[in-house]
């Protein structure tokens, strides 16, 4: 297989398909992020919301099938993640995975989660489960269209008590049981069965009335009144998620505002051929009028023009594909999480400094900030650090090649409690890492430094060693041989990631020795400058070695008994074999590596390497029952 | 003493509960298996389950299957894959039986069985026209022609 060709091909495909930002509220990382969850929004979704593979180093083609099945109890507001824009950068530099191995995903995405069974009923029959109706296909002509299956999870509240105790209807089932059946139907079916019997019609109406969550896919030829009539059926709607394949403009917003007075969360995603024509004024009006809106997420915001958002209820705001905004003002005193992704086609001229300055002043309780823009610079960082955002926990400033070590110094001196720091695509060097390690060892859980060409493997090693609480480390494409043409496609250059001359040629042939007791996810995709890797992490679950070209097979040692998944697309076959042997080997291969000295009396004195400890043997005992590790390669 | 196949703690005798169907048949079920039914669980908690529990809504035929379901799902060490297959087998029955499962699961408050049976019925309904549904479930439409017309108009937008 011509790796280069696939690589570039995949990159162009990925960029033209423009995968929506992966908004995976990863339930697998939920386990890791329990601590973070308590403090609010999770961050840095590591895995693609579509197919479950790590976002780094893969282009996702699982875009066509939508089977959202919200496990609403986990899709509750506390567990959304900010999109990692390094993923978008990586999709431009997509690795060779032109076919994506879909792993059974335990992720539940806010937008497009995989199928999951509806939650079980709690003890009392009048439950207060979250209710979700998910449309994937508004067209009810089943024979023509492929029906995507959705989940219906209605909520019976006090009003429906009399309904529940009703008599058996013509269908032979008491109303309560009929309700249980109908609520498991996809919305299109729900509409169809309403015509079957009176009782079913009434019941299906009840199911609609009880709906609190609605996920709608609006096909390209859908009319507005279509959506309007659907929204009219569910006046209690609390969360609305629209996947637009047709253009969307302010009339949609008006329709939403009119039909759903209790709406708290609105999410509008756009497919690649849908144009979002909503302007800043219109959006501002919508937000101002909706008094209980807490969460707004919108894609394709290229026509905003200028934006002034005023809302006392808004706490989460994600806007992507922003382009050349004349001004961005956020008068949202309750804003906790903001994610601004700017377009990367090079002609964005938004004044980030003013924006960030304003953010700092008008949103004092911000906890999570994510900005992806090639215009991020040291000046922007200074504007941010000058603000009094004492509650900042997650900071992600990606794609800013003008972010330097000085910026890190400013961040380190202003925000002492960061749990997540993502400076992917920046120019920071090992001394920046040193500063990070000085200030954040007691709080930092996630460190993302993908595509940072001035960082060496010793910097990474130092960081991991000095930050004992780290759970996720992302170093994709960081230690790489930038002389390797194939790694950076034309797409990447167009997107502003110029090939920066690697001033440290000696950074090729580096090694990485990692020993960490808490690390759960490590990504080293595309690190072609590394040729040796020693990993000793008892809690490591995910290891991403996609496109790890130059690793020598005899210089790989993985001693991670909890490893569940290793991603090895684009690696040589021999390497994949070695990985498989190592991770599935029940006995530690270290025995072969222990040097020993035979003494005069015939006994052996074994010299134990510095990274072995008692912990190894305890872990080994636990290892007996662990499931085999998946090595996922193309 | 014990009617279940595999068990982890053979030392203590399995506590059994007796259930009595509407047609007078009695069935024994392990207490552990019975705990899957919220109704039975609360009865056990309140110590009302020492005498046979009458279940006037459930016939012997259905009750036997329900007992089988609960016992199977109370087994330890069953792997998810085979359990799913077993479940699929369990619900490949005719509609009246499936409806009876739903009624039984509803009455006894067995969430897993209720979910399984309702999902099967829902799956059966999916993709069928109202006429087909009428045929499957063998019930007549109770709408007058005027009401039918109104319904069709109401849902017209969905069919355009």
Tab-separated table of N, CA and C in Angstrom, chain A residues 118 121 123 138 140-141 149 170-171 173-174 176-177 180-181 184-186 189 191-198 200-201 205 225-226 229-230, chain B residues 38 99 102-103 106 109 114-115 118-119 121-122 125-127 130 133-134 137 139-143 147 150-152 154-155 157-160:
chain	number	residue	atom	x	y	z
A	118	UNK	N	-32.637	1.899	25.834
A	118	UNK	CA	-33.189	2.954	26.690
A	118	UNK	C	-32.940	2.622	28.148
A	121	UNK	N	-36.432	1.318	33.627
A	121	UNK	CA	-37.375	2.072	34.452
A	121	UNK	C	-36.953	2.020	35.901
A	123	UNK	N	-38.013	2.345	39.927
A	123	UNK	CA	-39.009	1.544	40.622
A	123	UNK	C	-40.430	2.049	40.397
A	138	UNK	N	-36.957	12.706	8.602
A	138	UNK	CA	-38.299	13.240	8.737
A	138	UNK	C	-39.244	12.641	7.730
A	140	UNK	N	-41.423	10.116	6.063
A	140	UNK	CA	-42.018	8.907	6.595
A	140	UNK	C	-42.234	7.850	5.525
A	141	UNK	N	-41.901	8.166	4.310
A	141	UNK	CA	-42.102	7.173	3.251
A	141	UNK	C	-40.990	6.147	3.340
A	149	UNK	N	-32.752	4.542	12.735
A	149	UNK	CA	-33.510	4.231	13.940
A	149	UNK	C	-33.110	5.172	15.054
A	170	UNK	N	-58.173	-0.682	22.357
A	170	UNK	CA	-58.484	-1.679	21.334
A	170	UNK	C	-57.276	-2.544	20.998
A	171	UNK	N	-56.112	-2.060	21.285
A	171	UNK	CA	-54.934	-2.824	20.914
A	171	UNK	C	-54.675	-4.012	21.821
A	173	UNK	N	-53.759	-3.902	24.812
A	173	UNK	CA	-52.785	-3.584	25.851
A	173	UNK	C	-53.316	-2.421	26.670
A	174	UNK	N	-53.109	-2.456	27.956
A	174	UNK	CA	-53.476	-1.279	28.726
A	174	UNK	C	-52.620	-0.101	28.292
A	176	UNK	N	-50.784	1.956	29.695
A	176	UNK	CA	-49.421	2.058	30.209
A	176	UNK	C	-48.456	1.222	29.387
A	177	UNK	N	-48.888	0.010	29.068
A	177	UNK	CA	-48.011	-0.869	28.301
A	177	UNK	C	-47.872	-0.388	26.874
A	180	UNK	N	-45.342	2.130	26.726
A	180	UNK	CA	-43.996	1.577	26.748
A	180	UNK	C	-43.561	1.117	25.362
A	181	UNK	N	-44.517	0.582	24.620
A	181	UNK	CA	-44.162	0.116	23.278
A	181	UNK	C	-43.934	1.307	22.354
A	184	UNK	N	-40.799	3.366	22.241
A	184	UNK	CA	-39.601	2.774	21.673
A	184	UNK	C	-39.589	2.869	20.156
A	185	UNK	N	-40.548	3.557	19.630
A	185	UNK	CA	-40.592	3.699	18.185
A	185	UNK	C	-39.848	4.956	17.765
A	186	UNK	N	-39.257	4.892	16.603
A	186	UNK	CA	-38.680	6.127	16.093
A	186	UNK	C	-39.786	7.100	15.727
A	189	UNK	N	-42.150	6.507	12.818
A	189	UNK	CA	-43.127	5.449	13.079
A	189	UNK	C	-44.215	5.936	14.002
A	191	UNK	N	-45.453	8.762	14.162
A	191	UNK	CA	-46.450	9.477	13.374
A	191	UNK	C	-47.339	8.487	12.635
A	192	UNK	N	-46.751	7.451	12.113
A	192	UNK	CA	-47.525	6.502	11.317
A	192	UNK	C	-48.530	5.745	12.169
A	193	UNK	N	-48.082	5.303	13.343
A	193	UNK	CA	-49.004	4.468	14.131
A	193	UNK	C	-50.134	5.283	14.730
A	194	UNK	N	-49.989	6.583	14.701
A	194	UNK	CA	-51.084	7.401	15.208
A	194	UNK	C	-52.352	7.153	14.419
A	195	UNK	N	-52.183	6.654	13.220
A	195	UNK	CA	-53.354	6.430	12.394
A	195	UNK	C	-53.947	5.053	12.597
A	196	UNK	N	-53.419	4.301	13.485
A	196	UNK	CA	-53.877	2.924	13.605
A	196	UNK	C	-55.143	2.821	14.448
A	197	UNK	N	-55.050	3.249	15.679
A	197	UNK	CA	-56.267	3.261	16.501
A	197	UNK	C	-56.324	4.557	17.264
A	198	UNK	N	-57.501	4.817	17.748
A	198	UNK	CA	-57.676	6.013	18.576
A	198	UNK	C	-56.705	5.984	19.737
A	200	UNK	N	-53.953	4.457	20.105
A	200	UNK	CA	-52.561	4.634	19.750
A	200	UNK	C	-52.280	6.078	19.410
A	201	UNK	N	-53.276	6.720	18.836
A	201	UNK	CA	-53.080	8.113	18.477
A	201	UNK	C	-52.901	8.957	19.724
A	205	UNK	N	-49.541	10.787	20.904
A	205	UNK	CA	-49.546	12.209	21.220
A	205	UNK	C	-48.927	12.452	22.585
A	225	UNK	N	-41.984	24.492	7.548
A	225	UNK	CA	-43.175	24.183	8.342
A	225	UNK	C	-43.155	22.737	8.810
A	226	UNK	N	-42.419	21.939	8.094
A	226	UNK	CA	-42.109	20.581	8.470
A	226	UNK	C	-41.555	20.532	9.885
A	229	UNK	N	-43.967	21.948	12.464
A	229	UNK	CA	-45.026	21.076	12.976
A	229	UNK	C	-44.484	20.057	13.952
A	230	UNK	N	-43.293	19.602	13.688
A	230	UNK	CA	-42.708	18.651	14.632
A	230	UNK	C	-42.484	19.327	15.968
B	38	UNK	N	-39.810	-6.044	40.767
B	38	UNK	CA	-39.894	-5.084	41.869
B	38	UNK	C	-41.065	-5.417	42.782
B	99	UNK	N	-47.707	-9.961	23.958
B	99	UNK	CA	-48.514	-9.008	24.721
B	99	UNK	C	-48.643	-9.473	26.164
B	102	UNK	N	-45.690	-8.639	28.077
B	102	UNK	CA	-45.675	-7.228	28.467
B	102	UNK	C	-46.559	-7.010	29.675
B	103	UNK	N	-47.729	-7.583	29.636
B	103	UNK	CA	-48.647	-7.393	30.758
B	103	UNK	C	-48.059	-7.972	32.033
B	106	UNK	N	-45.234	-5.850	33.216
B	106	UNK	CA	-45.749	-4.600	33.754
B	106	UNK	C	-46.297	-4.816	35.150
B	109	UNK	N	-43.542	-5.725	37.451
B	109	UNK	CA	-42.493	-4.692	37.395
B	109	UNK	C	-41.119	-5.295	37.201
B	114	UNK	N	-39.815	-6.187	30.505
B	114	UNK	CA	-40.695	-5.183	29.898
B	114	UNK	C	-40.011	-4.534	28.718
B	115	UNK	N	-38.764	-4.179	28.935
B	115	UNK	CA	-38.001	-3.555	27.867
B	115	UNK	C	-37.880	-4.497	26.676
B	118	UNK	N	-41.391	-5.026	24.992
B	118	UNK	CA	-41.883	-3.820	24.317
B	118	UNK	C	-41.046	-3.510	23.097
B	119	UNK	N	-39.761	-3.720	23.231
B	119	UNK	CA	-38.902	-3.441	22.088
B	119	UNK	C	-39.237	-4.369	20.933
B	121	UNK	N	-42.142	-5.700	20.276
B	121	UNK	CA	-43.393	-5.253	19.652
B	121	UNK	C	-43.124	-4.008	18.818
B	122	UNK	N	-42.355	-3.104	19.365
B	122	UNK	CA	-42.028	-1.888	18.621
B	122	UNK	C	-41.327	-2.247	17.319
B	125	UNK	N	-43.736	-3.336	14.844
B	125	UNK	CA	-44.587	-2.282	14.308
B	125	UNK	C	-43.837	-1.413	13.307
B	126	UNK	N	-42.532	-1.324	13.504
B	126	UNK	CA	-41.729	-0.436	12.655
B	126	UNK	C	-41.878	-0.821	11.201
B	127	UNK	N	-42.070	0.171	10.412
B	127	UNK	CA	-42.068	-0.077	8.980
B	127	UNK	C	-43.358	-0.652	8.450
B	130	UNK	N	-50.479	1.190	8.614
B	130	UNK	CA	-51.566	0.939	9.574
B	130	UNK	C	-52.364	-0.320	9.223
B	133	UNK	N	-50.540	-3.253	10.368
B	133	UNK	CA	-50.602	-3.362	11.823
B	133	UNK	C	-51.945	-3.941	12.242
B	134	UNK	N	-52.992	-3.460	11.565
B	134	UNK	CA	-54.317	-4.016	11.863
B	134	UNK	C	-54.312	-5.525	11.692
B	137	UNK	N	-52.043	-7.403	14.426
B	137	UNK	CA	-52.599	-7.444	15.771
B	137	UNK	C	-54.075	-7.783	15.779
B	139	UNK	N	-56.861	-6.401	14.983
B	139	UNK	CA	-57.823	-5.506	15.621
B	139	UNK	C	-58.308	-4.502	14.595
B	140	UNK	N	-59.500	-4.064	14.784
B	140	UNK	CA	-60.082	-3.159	13.795
B	140	UNK	C	-59.767	-1.720	14.134
B	141	UNK	N	-59.747	-0.927	13.104
B	141	UNK	CA	-59.583	0.499	13.356
B	141	UNK	C	-60.859	1.034	13.987
B	142	UNK	N	-60.701	1.880	14.979
B	142	UNK	CA	-61.892	2.400	15.641
B	142	UNK	C	-62.220	3.807	15.193
B	143	UNK	N	-61.570	4.239	14.152
B	143	UNK	CA	-61.851	5.591	13.678
B	143	UNK	C	-63.000	5.565	12.700
B	147	UNK	N	-62.905	10.740	10.828
B	147	UNK	CA	-61.725	10.872	11.674
B	147	UNK	C	-60.476	10.428	10.924
B	150	UNK	N	-59.434	13.166	8.726
B	150	UNK	CA	-58.797	14.247	9.488
B	150	UNK	C	-57.366	13.873	9.856
B	151	UNK	N	-57.219	12.630	10.249
B	151	UNK	CA	-55.882	12.159	10.611
B	151	UNK	C	-54.936	12.239	9.434
B	152	UNK	N	-55.461	11.814	8.305
B	152	UNK	CA	-54.593	11.828	7.138
B	152	UNK	C	-54.160	13.243	6.806
B	154	UNK	N	-53.943	15.683	8.870
B	154	UNK	CA	-53.054	16.177	9.930
B	154	UNK	C	-51.623	15.751	9.693
B	155	UNK	N	-51.495	14.542	9.221
B	155	UNK	CA	-50.142	14.047	9.011
B	155	UNK	C	-49.670	14.242	7.586
B	157	UNK	N	-48.386	16.668	6.044
B	157	UNK	CA	-47.076	17.279	5.884
B	157	UNK	C	-45.971	16.255	6.000
B	158	UNK	N	-46.215	15.238	6.779
B	158	UNK	CA	-45.168	14.240	6.959
B	158	UNK	C	-45.009	13.366	5.733
B	159	UNK	N	-46.034	13.369	4.910
B	159	UNK	CA	-45.969	12.471	3.774
B	159	UNK	C	-45.684	13.192	2.470
B	160	UNK	N	-45.555	14.468	2.555
B	160	UNK	CA	-45.263	15.215	1.317
B	160	UNK	C	-43.830	15.039	0.891
